[in-house]
Each structure stands twice: as C-alpha cells, then as structure tokens.
Short mmCIF file of C-alpha atoms and ligand atoms in Angstrom, two decimals:
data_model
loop_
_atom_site.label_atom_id
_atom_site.label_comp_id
_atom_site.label_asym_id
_atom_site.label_seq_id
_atom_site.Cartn_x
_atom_site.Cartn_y
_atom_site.Cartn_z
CA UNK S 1 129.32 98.47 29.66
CA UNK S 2 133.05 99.61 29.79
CA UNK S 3 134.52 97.16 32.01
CA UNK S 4 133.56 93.78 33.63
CA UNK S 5 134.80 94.29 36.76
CA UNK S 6 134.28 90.82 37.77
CA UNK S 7 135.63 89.87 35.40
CA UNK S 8 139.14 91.48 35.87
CA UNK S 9 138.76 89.88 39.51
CA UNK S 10 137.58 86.66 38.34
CA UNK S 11 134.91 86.34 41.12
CA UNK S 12 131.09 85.69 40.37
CA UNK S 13 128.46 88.63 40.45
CA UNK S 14 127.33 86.69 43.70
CA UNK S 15 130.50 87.19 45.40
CA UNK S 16 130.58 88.29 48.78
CA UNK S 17 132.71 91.18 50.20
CA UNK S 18 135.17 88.63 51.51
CA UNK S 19 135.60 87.13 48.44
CA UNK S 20 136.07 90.04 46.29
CA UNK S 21 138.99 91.19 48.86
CA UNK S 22 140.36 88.04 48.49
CA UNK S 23 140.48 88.03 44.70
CA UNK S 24 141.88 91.47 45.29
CA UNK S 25 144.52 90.47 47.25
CA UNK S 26 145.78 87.64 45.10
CA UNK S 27 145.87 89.88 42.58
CA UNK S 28 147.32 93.12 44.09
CA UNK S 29 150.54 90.62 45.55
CA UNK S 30 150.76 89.14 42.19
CA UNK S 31 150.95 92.41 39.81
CA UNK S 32 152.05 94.95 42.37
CA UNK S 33 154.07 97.66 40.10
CA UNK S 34 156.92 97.71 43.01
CA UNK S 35 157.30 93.97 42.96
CA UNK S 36 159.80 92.04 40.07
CA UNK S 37 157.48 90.98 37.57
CA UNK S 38 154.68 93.17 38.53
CA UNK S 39 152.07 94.76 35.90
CA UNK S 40 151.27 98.35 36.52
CA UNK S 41 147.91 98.39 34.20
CA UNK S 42 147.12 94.83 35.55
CA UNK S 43 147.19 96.44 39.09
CA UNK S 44 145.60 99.48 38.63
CA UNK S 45 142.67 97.64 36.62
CA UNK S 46 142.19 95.44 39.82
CA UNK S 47 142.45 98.20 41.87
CA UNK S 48 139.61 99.91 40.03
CA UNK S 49 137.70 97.23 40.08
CA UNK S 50 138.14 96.27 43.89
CA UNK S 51 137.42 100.31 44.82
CA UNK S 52 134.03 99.85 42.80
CA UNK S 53 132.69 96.36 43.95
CA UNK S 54 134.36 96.73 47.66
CA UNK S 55 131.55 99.51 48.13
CA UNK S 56 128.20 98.67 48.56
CA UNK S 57 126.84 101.92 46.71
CA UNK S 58 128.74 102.25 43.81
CA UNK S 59 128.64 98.30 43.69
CA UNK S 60 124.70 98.25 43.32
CA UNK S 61 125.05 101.82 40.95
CA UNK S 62 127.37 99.44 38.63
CA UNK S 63 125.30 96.07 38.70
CA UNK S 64 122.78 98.30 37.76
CA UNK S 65 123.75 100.77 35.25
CA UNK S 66 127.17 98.80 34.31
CA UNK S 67 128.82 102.19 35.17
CA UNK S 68 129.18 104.38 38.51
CA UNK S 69 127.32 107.61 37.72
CA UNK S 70 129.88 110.96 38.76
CA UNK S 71 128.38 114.45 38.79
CA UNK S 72 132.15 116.17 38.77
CA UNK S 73 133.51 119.11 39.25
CA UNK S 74 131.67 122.36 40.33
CA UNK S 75 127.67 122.09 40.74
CA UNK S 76 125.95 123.32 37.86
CA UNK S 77 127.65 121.25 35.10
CA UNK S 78 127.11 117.77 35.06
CA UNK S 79 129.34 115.09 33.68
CA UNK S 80 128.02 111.24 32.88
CA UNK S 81 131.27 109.65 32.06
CA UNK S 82 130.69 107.38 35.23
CA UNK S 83 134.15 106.22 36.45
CA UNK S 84 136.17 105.35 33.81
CA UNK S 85 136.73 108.72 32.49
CA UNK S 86 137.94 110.74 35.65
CA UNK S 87 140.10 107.67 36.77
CA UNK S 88 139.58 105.63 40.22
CA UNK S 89 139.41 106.70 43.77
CA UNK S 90 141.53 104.60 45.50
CA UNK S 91 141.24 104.78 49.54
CA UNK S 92 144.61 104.00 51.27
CA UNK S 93 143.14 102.99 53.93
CA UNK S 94 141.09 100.19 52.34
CA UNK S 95 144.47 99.11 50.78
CA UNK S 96 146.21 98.76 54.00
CA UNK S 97 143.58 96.76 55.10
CA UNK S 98 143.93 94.50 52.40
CA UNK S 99 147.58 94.28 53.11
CA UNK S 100 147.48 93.99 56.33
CA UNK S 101 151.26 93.68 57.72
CA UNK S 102 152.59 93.52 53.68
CA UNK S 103 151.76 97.10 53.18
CA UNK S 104 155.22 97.99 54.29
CA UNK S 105 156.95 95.34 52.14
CA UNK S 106 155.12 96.91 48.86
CA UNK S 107 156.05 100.49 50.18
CA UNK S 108 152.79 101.33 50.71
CA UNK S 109 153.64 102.56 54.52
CA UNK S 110 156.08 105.29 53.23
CA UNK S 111 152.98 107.10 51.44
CA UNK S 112 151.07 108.54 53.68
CA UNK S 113 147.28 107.82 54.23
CA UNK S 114 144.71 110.50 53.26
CA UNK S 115 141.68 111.02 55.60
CA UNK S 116 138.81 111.89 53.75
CA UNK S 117 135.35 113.51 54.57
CA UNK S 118 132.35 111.51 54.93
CA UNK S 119 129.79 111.19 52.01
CA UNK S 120 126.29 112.67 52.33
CA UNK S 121 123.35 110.77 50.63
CA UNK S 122 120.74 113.01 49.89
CA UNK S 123 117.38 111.86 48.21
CA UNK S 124 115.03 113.86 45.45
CA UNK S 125 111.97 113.57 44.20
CA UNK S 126 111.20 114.45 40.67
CA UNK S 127 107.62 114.60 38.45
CA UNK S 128 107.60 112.38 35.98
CA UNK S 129 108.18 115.46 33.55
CA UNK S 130 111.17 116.84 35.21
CA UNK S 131 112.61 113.52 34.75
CA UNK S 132 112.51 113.66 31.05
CA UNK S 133 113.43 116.63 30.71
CA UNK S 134 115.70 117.24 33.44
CA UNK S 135 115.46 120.18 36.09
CA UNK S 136 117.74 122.14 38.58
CA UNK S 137 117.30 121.57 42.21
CA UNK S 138 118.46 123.61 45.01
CA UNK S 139 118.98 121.93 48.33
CA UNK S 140 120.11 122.95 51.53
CA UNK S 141 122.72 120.33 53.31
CA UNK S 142 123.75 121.23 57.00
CA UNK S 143 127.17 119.53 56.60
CA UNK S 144 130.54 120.11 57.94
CA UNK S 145 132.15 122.51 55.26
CA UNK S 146 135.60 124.25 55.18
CA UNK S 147 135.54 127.38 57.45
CA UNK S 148 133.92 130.40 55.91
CA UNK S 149 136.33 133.11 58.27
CA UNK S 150 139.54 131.28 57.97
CA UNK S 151 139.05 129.50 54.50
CA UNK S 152 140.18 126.51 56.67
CA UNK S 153 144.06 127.58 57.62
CA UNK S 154 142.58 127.46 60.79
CA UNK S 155 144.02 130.98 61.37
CA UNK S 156 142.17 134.00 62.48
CA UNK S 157 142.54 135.92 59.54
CA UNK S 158 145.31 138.89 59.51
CA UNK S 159 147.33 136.59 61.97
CA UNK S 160 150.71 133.86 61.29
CA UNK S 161 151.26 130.49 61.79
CA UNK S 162 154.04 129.24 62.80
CA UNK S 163 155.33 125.55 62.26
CA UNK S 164 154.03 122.53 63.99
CA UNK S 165 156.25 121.89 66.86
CA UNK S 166 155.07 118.05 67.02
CA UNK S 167 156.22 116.84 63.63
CA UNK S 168 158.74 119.71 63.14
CA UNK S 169 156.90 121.25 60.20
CA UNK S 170 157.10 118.23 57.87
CA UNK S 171 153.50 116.98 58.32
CA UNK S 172 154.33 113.87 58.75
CA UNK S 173 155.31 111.62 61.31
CA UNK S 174 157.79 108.70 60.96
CA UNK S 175 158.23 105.80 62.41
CA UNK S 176 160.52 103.47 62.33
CA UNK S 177 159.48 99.54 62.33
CA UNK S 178 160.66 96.34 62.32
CA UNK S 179 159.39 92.69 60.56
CA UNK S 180 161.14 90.02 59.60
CA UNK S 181 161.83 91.17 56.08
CA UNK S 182 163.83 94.22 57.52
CA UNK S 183 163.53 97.61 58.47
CA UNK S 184 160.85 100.03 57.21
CA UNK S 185 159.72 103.45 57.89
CA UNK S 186 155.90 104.09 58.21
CA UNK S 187 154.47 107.44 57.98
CA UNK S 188 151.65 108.96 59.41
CA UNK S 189 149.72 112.47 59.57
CA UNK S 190 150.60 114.40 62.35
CA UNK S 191 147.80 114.68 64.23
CA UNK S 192 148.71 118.35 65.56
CA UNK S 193 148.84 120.12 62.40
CA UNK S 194 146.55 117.31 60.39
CA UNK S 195 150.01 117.60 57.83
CA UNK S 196 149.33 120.68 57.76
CA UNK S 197 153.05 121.49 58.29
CA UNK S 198 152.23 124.50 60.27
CA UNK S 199 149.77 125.53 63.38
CA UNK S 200 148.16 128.69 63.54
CA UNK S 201 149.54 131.41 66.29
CA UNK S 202 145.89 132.58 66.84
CA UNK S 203 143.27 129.94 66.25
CA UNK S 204 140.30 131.37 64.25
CA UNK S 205 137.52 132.74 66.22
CA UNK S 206 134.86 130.55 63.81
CA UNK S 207 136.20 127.14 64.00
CA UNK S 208 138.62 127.47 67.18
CA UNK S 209 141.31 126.72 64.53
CA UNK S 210 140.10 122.93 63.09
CA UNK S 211 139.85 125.00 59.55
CA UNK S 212 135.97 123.09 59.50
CA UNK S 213 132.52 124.96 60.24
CA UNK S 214 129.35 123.01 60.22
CA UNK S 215 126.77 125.23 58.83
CA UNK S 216 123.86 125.27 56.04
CA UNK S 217 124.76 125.41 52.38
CA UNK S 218 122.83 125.76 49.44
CA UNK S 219 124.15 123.15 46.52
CA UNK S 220 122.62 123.29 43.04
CA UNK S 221 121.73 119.73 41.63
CA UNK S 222 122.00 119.41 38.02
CA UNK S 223 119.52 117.04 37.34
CA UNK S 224 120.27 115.67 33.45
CA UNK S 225 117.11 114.36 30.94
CA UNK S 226 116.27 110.96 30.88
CA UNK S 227 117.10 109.83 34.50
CA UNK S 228 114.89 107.04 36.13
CA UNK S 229 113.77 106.13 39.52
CA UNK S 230 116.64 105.14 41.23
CA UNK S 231 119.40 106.38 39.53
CA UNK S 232 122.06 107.71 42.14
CA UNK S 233 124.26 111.40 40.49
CA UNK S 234 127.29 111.82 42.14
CA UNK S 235 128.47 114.78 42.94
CA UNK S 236 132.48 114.91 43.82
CA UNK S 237 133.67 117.11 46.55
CA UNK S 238 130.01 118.61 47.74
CA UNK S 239 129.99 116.11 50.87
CA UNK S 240 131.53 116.95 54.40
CA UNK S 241 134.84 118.62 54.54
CA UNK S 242 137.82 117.24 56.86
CA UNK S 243 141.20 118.84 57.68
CA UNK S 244 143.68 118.23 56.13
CA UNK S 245 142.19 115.67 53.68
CA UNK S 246 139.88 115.31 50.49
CA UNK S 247 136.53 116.35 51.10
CA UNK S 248 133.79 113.69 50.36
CA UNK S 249 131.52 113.27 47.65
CA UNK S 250 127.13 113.90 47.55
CA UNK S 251 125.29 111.11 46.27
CA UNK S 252 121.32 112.24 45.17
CA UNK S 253 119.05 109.51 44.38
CA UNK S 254 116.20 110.16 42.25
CA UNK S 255 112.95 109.26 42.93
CA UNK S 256 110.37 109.44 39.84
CA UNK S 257 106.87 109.53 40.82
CA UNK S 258 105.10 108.22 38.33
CA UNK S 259 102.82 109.72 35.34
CA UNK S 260 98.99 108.89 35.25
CA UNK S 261 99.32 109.40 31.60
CA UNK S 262 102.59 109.04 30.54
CA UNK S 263 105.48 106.60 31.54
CA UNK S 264 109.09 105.63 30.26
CA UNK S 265 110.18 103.06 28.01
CA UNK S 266 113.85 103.83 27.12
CA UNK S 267 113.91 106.98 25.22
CA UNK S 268 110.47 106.70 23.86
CA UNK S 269 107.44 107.89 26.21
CA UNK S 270 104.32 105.71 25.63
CA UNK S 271 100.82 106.67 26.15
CA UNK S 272 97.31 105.15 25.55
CA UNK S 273 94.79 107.43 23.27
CA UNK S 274 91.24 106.30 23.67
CA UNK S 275 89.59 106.61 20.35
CA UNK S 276 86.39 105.97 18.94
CA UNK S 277 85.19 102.60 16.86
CA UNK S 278 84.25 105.21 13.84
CA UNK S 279 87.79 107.17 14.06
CA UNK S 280 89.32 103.42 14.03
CA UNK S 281 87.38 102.63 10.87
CA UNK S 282 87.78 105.83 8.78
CA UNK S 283 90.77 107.83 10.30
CA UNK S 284 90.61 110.94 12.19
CA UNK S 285 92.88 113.91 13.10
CA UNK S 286 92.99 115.10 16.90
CA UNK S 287 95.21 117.15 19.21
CA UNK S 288 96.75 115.86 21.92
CA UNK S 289 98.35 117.01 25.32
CA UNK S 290 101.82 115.86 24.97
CA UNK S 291 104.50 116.72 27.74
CA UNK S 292 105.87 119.27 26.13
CA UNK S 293 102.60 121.05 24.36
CA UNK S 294 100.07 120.24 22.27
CA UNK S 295 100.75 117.73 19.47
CA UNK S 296 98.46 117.39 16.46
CA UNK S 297 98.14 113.43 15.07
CA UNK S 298 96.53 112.40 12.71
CA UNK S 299 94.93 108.44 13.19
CA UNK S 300 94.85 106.76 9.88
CA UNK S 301 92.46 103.86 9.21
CA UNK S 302 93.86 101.30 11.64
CA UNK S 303 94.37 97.67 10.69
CA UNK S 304 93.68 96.21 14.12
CA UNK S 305 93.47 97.32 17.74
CA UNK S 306 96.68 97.80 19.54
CA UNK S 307 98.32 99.88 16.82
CA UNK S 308 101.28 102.11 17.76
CA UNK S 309 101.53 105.80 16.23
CA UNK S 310 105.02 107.08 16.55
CA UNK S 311 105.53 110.75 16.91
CA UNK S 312 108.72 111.17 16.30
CA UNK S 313 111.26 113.68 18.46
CA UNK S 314 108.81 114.19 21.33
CA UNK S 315 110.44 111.45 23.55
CA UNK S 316 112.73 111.77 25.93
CA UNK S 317 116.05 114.24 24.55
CA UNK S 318 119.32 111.74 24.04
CA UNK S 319 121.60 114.72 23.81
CA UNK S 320 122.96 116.89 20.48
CA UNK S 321 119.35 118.18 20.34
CA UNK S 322 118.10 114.57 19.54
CA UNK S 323 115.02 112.96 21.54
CA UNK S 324 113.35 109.61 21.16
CA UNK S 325 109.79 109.41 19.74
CA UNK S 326 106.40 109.35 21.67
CA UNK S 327 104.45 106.47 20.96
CA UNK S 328 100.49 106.48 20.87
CA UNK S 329 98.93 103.20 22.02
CA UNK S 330 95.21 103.35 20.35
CA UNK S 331 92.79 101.63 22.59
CA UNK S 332 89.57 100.90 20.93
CA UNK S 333 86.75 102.64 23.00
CA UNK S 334 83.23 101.26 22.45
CA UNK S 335 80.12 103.33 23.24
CA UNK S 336 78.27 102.87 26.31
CA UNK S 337 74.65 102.80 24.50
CA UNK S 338 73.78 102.58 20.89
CA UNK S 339 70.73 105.02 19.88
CA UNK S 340 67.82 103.25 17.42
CA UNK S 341 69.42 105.70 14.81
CA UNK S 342 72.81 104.39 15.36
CA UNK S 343 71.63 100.94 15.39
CA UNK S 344 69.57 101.85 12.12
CA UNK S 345 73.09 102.96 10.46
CA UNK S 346 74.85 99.89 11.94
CA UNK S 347 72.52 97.45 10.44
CA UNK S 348 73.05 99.17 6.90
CA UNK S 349 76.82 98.82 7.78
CA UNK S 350 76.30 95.26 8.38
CA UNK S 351 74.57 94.45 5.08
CA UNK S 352 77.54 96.36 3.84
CA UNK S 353 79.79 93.53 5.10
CA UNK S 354 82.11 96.08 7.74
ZN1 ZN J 401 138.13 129.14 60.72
ZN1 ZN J 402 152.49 118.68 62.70
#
C-alpha cells in the first residue's frame, strides 16, 4: 500500500463522507499553498487523499486493493500504477464545495472550473481461465462521444468561426464580487462558446454545433492476468465526452465465474487430484489437464493424506515472464468394492504390517 490516505486525513476507515470533508477542510485552510505558512506537498497530499475517499468508487477500489486501479491512456495498453503514478484528479467543483464562500479568499474563483463528462460503468464477465491469463474484450458503449463530422469545433467542416460575441472571445466570463474581505473577481465558462473562445458561423450538420454526437463505439478492454472477481480497470478518457471540458473516464468490473476444477489462491492455482490408495502407497506418474495443457506429475510415495505437489510456473503469470506455481491437493480415493482377490492381497499386506 503506497499511501494511507486516512491517515494523511487523520479520520478513521469508518468515517463518513461528512467527516472526511471536514478533515479535508481543516486541512486544505491550514496548508493552502496561497496562504502564509501554507505547505504545498502537505496540501496536495490531502487533496489526493480527499479526491480518493470523497468518491464512493474509487473509495471501496482503495479499501480494497489499497490502490485505485487506472487503465490510462489509449485502449489497448494497460497501465496498473493505480493513482499514485499518473498524479490526482482533482474536481474544482468538489473544491468549491468544500470552500464554500472561502474559495475566493484562496483564489480559487479566479481559476476557472472544468466541466467534465460523466463516467460510464460497464461490467464483464470473464472464465475463470481468461482471468488468469488475461484476455481482450471488445465492447460496444452507446455514449455521448466527440462529433465524428466536426471533430467537435462544432463547425460544419470547410466553414469559420468567428468569436463568441457573449464573452468577447476570451472564454471566460468575469465577475466581479464583493465579501467582507474585499473585492474579488470570479470566473466562469461562458456558456455560449463552452470557453471555447469562438462560435461556429455554420453549426455542423451532425451535432447542430454542440461539438458532441451520441452514437455506438467499439472500445477494446485490455483485460491484464491475474485479475479477480471484483476488481474495477479504469480506463481514462473512454467515458462520455462534454464540450468544452475533460471527457470522463470507463470503469469495467470484472466478474470471475468460477472454475469447477480450478480456483485462485494468490498467484498459485490449486486443484484437488483424486488418486488411488495403491498410487498413495507406492508412487505413480500421471498426466494431468492443467489450464494451460497437459502437465505430466509424477506422485511420489506420500507421507499422509492432504499432501501438496507444487508444479512450479503453471500458476497464474506475475509479469517478466514469471508465473506462480500450481498446486496439486491429493485426495485419497478409496475403492467402492474390494474383490476376494484384492481382499486375498490385502490380508498378505496386513501380515506385512502396511
Ligand atoms: Zn459536429
Ligand atoms: Zn463565449
């Protein structure tokens, strides 16, 4: 686990949403960067923190993995290093709800707020093979996407634009406002261009010039080895589109259904191999179906029932070419009926003091 995140906001794992913002708070007023005496890491570490545990998805991801799992960049290539390594999303508009009327004092007002696309939750189910080994998915998500004709400019293509007459081709609109700590100007997003800057002089014939088409699209899922039931991939920038802001990310839970022969403990895949009271006694050699072809084992002379044969490298792969080991749990397997000539044997066996 990287970071305790509640930790750095010293609340409980219990801790409500209301409590969490609260910790926030106290701690975004007392390190804010733009404040005297302010911390910059401090605040950025509690901001992380607060943008993972403030949402209920990435929240459970990180109670349960101890890490928010990103699938980043363009589909096809997938990326594990969870949150840490790409840096936090922070959503302005979470932080001016936190502020409430401060946001202007910390300068927060002057930058202006980003809309962002929704998210899209998707689910998949996987056979308990493709889950080891990982598999690549194709799905089709009917989702609000950036316009296909106009490449979302919003212009019919071949025609100008020509600048926003609302906001005067700056994209933004200010205001000026008063509290009792002064006078402060608070920005917004023009509404007319979406900051933009400029309007089209012919709206695009597709999307009536809102630069977004909803339509089907065909995303590739990268499923990686060695995920369980559960496990959420995210995948940044595949969810809906929105003018003039970020697009929104694809979560795809996994659902494992589960092996009748085979299941998952860690990186090592466990099985039970029925074998014979003779084989027990004196060793045998046998092939078995493992996942990934047949495996030939041989069964030494076992000691005592519920002995474990390790296979090694036909587990579940780790990465750099490395997989855990399969283990073989030997269940002793008595016959059903014993013939007189068995018995015959058995008794000699007996004498023999086996
Ligand atoms: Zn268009
Ligand atoms: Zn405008």
């Amino acid at each position: 686990m990287a970071k305790d995140y509640y930790q750095i906001l010293g609340v409980d794992k219990k801790a409500s949403k209301e409590d969490i913002k609260k910790a926030f708070r106290t701690l975004a007023h007392k390190y804010h960067p733009d404040k005297k005496g302010g911390d910059e890491a401090k605040f950025k570490e509690a901001s992380e923190a607060y943008s993972i545990l403030s949402d209920d998805k990435k929240r459970a991801q990180y109670d349960a993995y101890g890490q928010t799992f990103a699938q980043g960049g363009a589909p096809g290539g997938f990326d594990f290093s969870g949150f840490g390594a790409e840096g936090f999303e922070f959503n302005m508009d979470d932080l001016g709800d936190i502020f409430g009327g401060f946001s202007d004092i910390f300068g927060m007002g002057n930058r202006s707020r980003q809309a962002r696309g929704r998210d899209i939750s998707i689910d998949i189910e996987l056979s308990f093979r493709e889950s080891v080994f990982g598999v690549t998915r194709r799905v089709l998500i009917t989702k609000d996407s950036t316009c296909s004709r106009c490449s979302g400019s919003g212009a019919e293509p071949g025609t100008k634009t020509k600048q926003c007459p609302t906001c005067n081709g700056k994209g933004q609109i200010v205001e000026s406002r008063r509290s009792p700590f002064g006078t402060f100007s608070v920005s917004s997003t023009c509404t007319t261009c979406k900051g933009r800057r400029v309007i089209p002089e012919k709206p695009c014939s597709v999307c009536r010039g809102s630069g977004i088409e909803r339509r089907q699209e065909e995303i590739t899922v990268v499923v990686p080895p060695g995920l369980d039931d559960g496990q959420v991939i995210r995948m940044a920038a595949l969810g809906e589109a929105i003018s003039g802001g970020a697009t929104g990310d694809l979560y795809v839970k996994v659902h494992v259904r589960p092996d009748r022969r085979f299941r998952k403990e860690g990186y090592n895949i466990v099985m039970d191999l029925p074998i014979k009271v003779t084989d027990a006694l004196i060793g045998s050699s046998r092939t078995i179906e493992a996942l990934d072809g047949n495996v030939e084992i041989k069964i030494p002379p076992l000691r005592s029932t519920d002995e474990i044969l390790r296979i090694k490298g036909k587990g579940v792969p780790v990465g750099q070419g490395k997989r855990g080991d399969l283990l073989i749990r030997v269940r002793l397997e008595f016959p059903q009926k014993v013939s007189s000539e068995a018995k015959t044997l058995l008794e000699k066996l007996r004498k023999e003091g086996v």
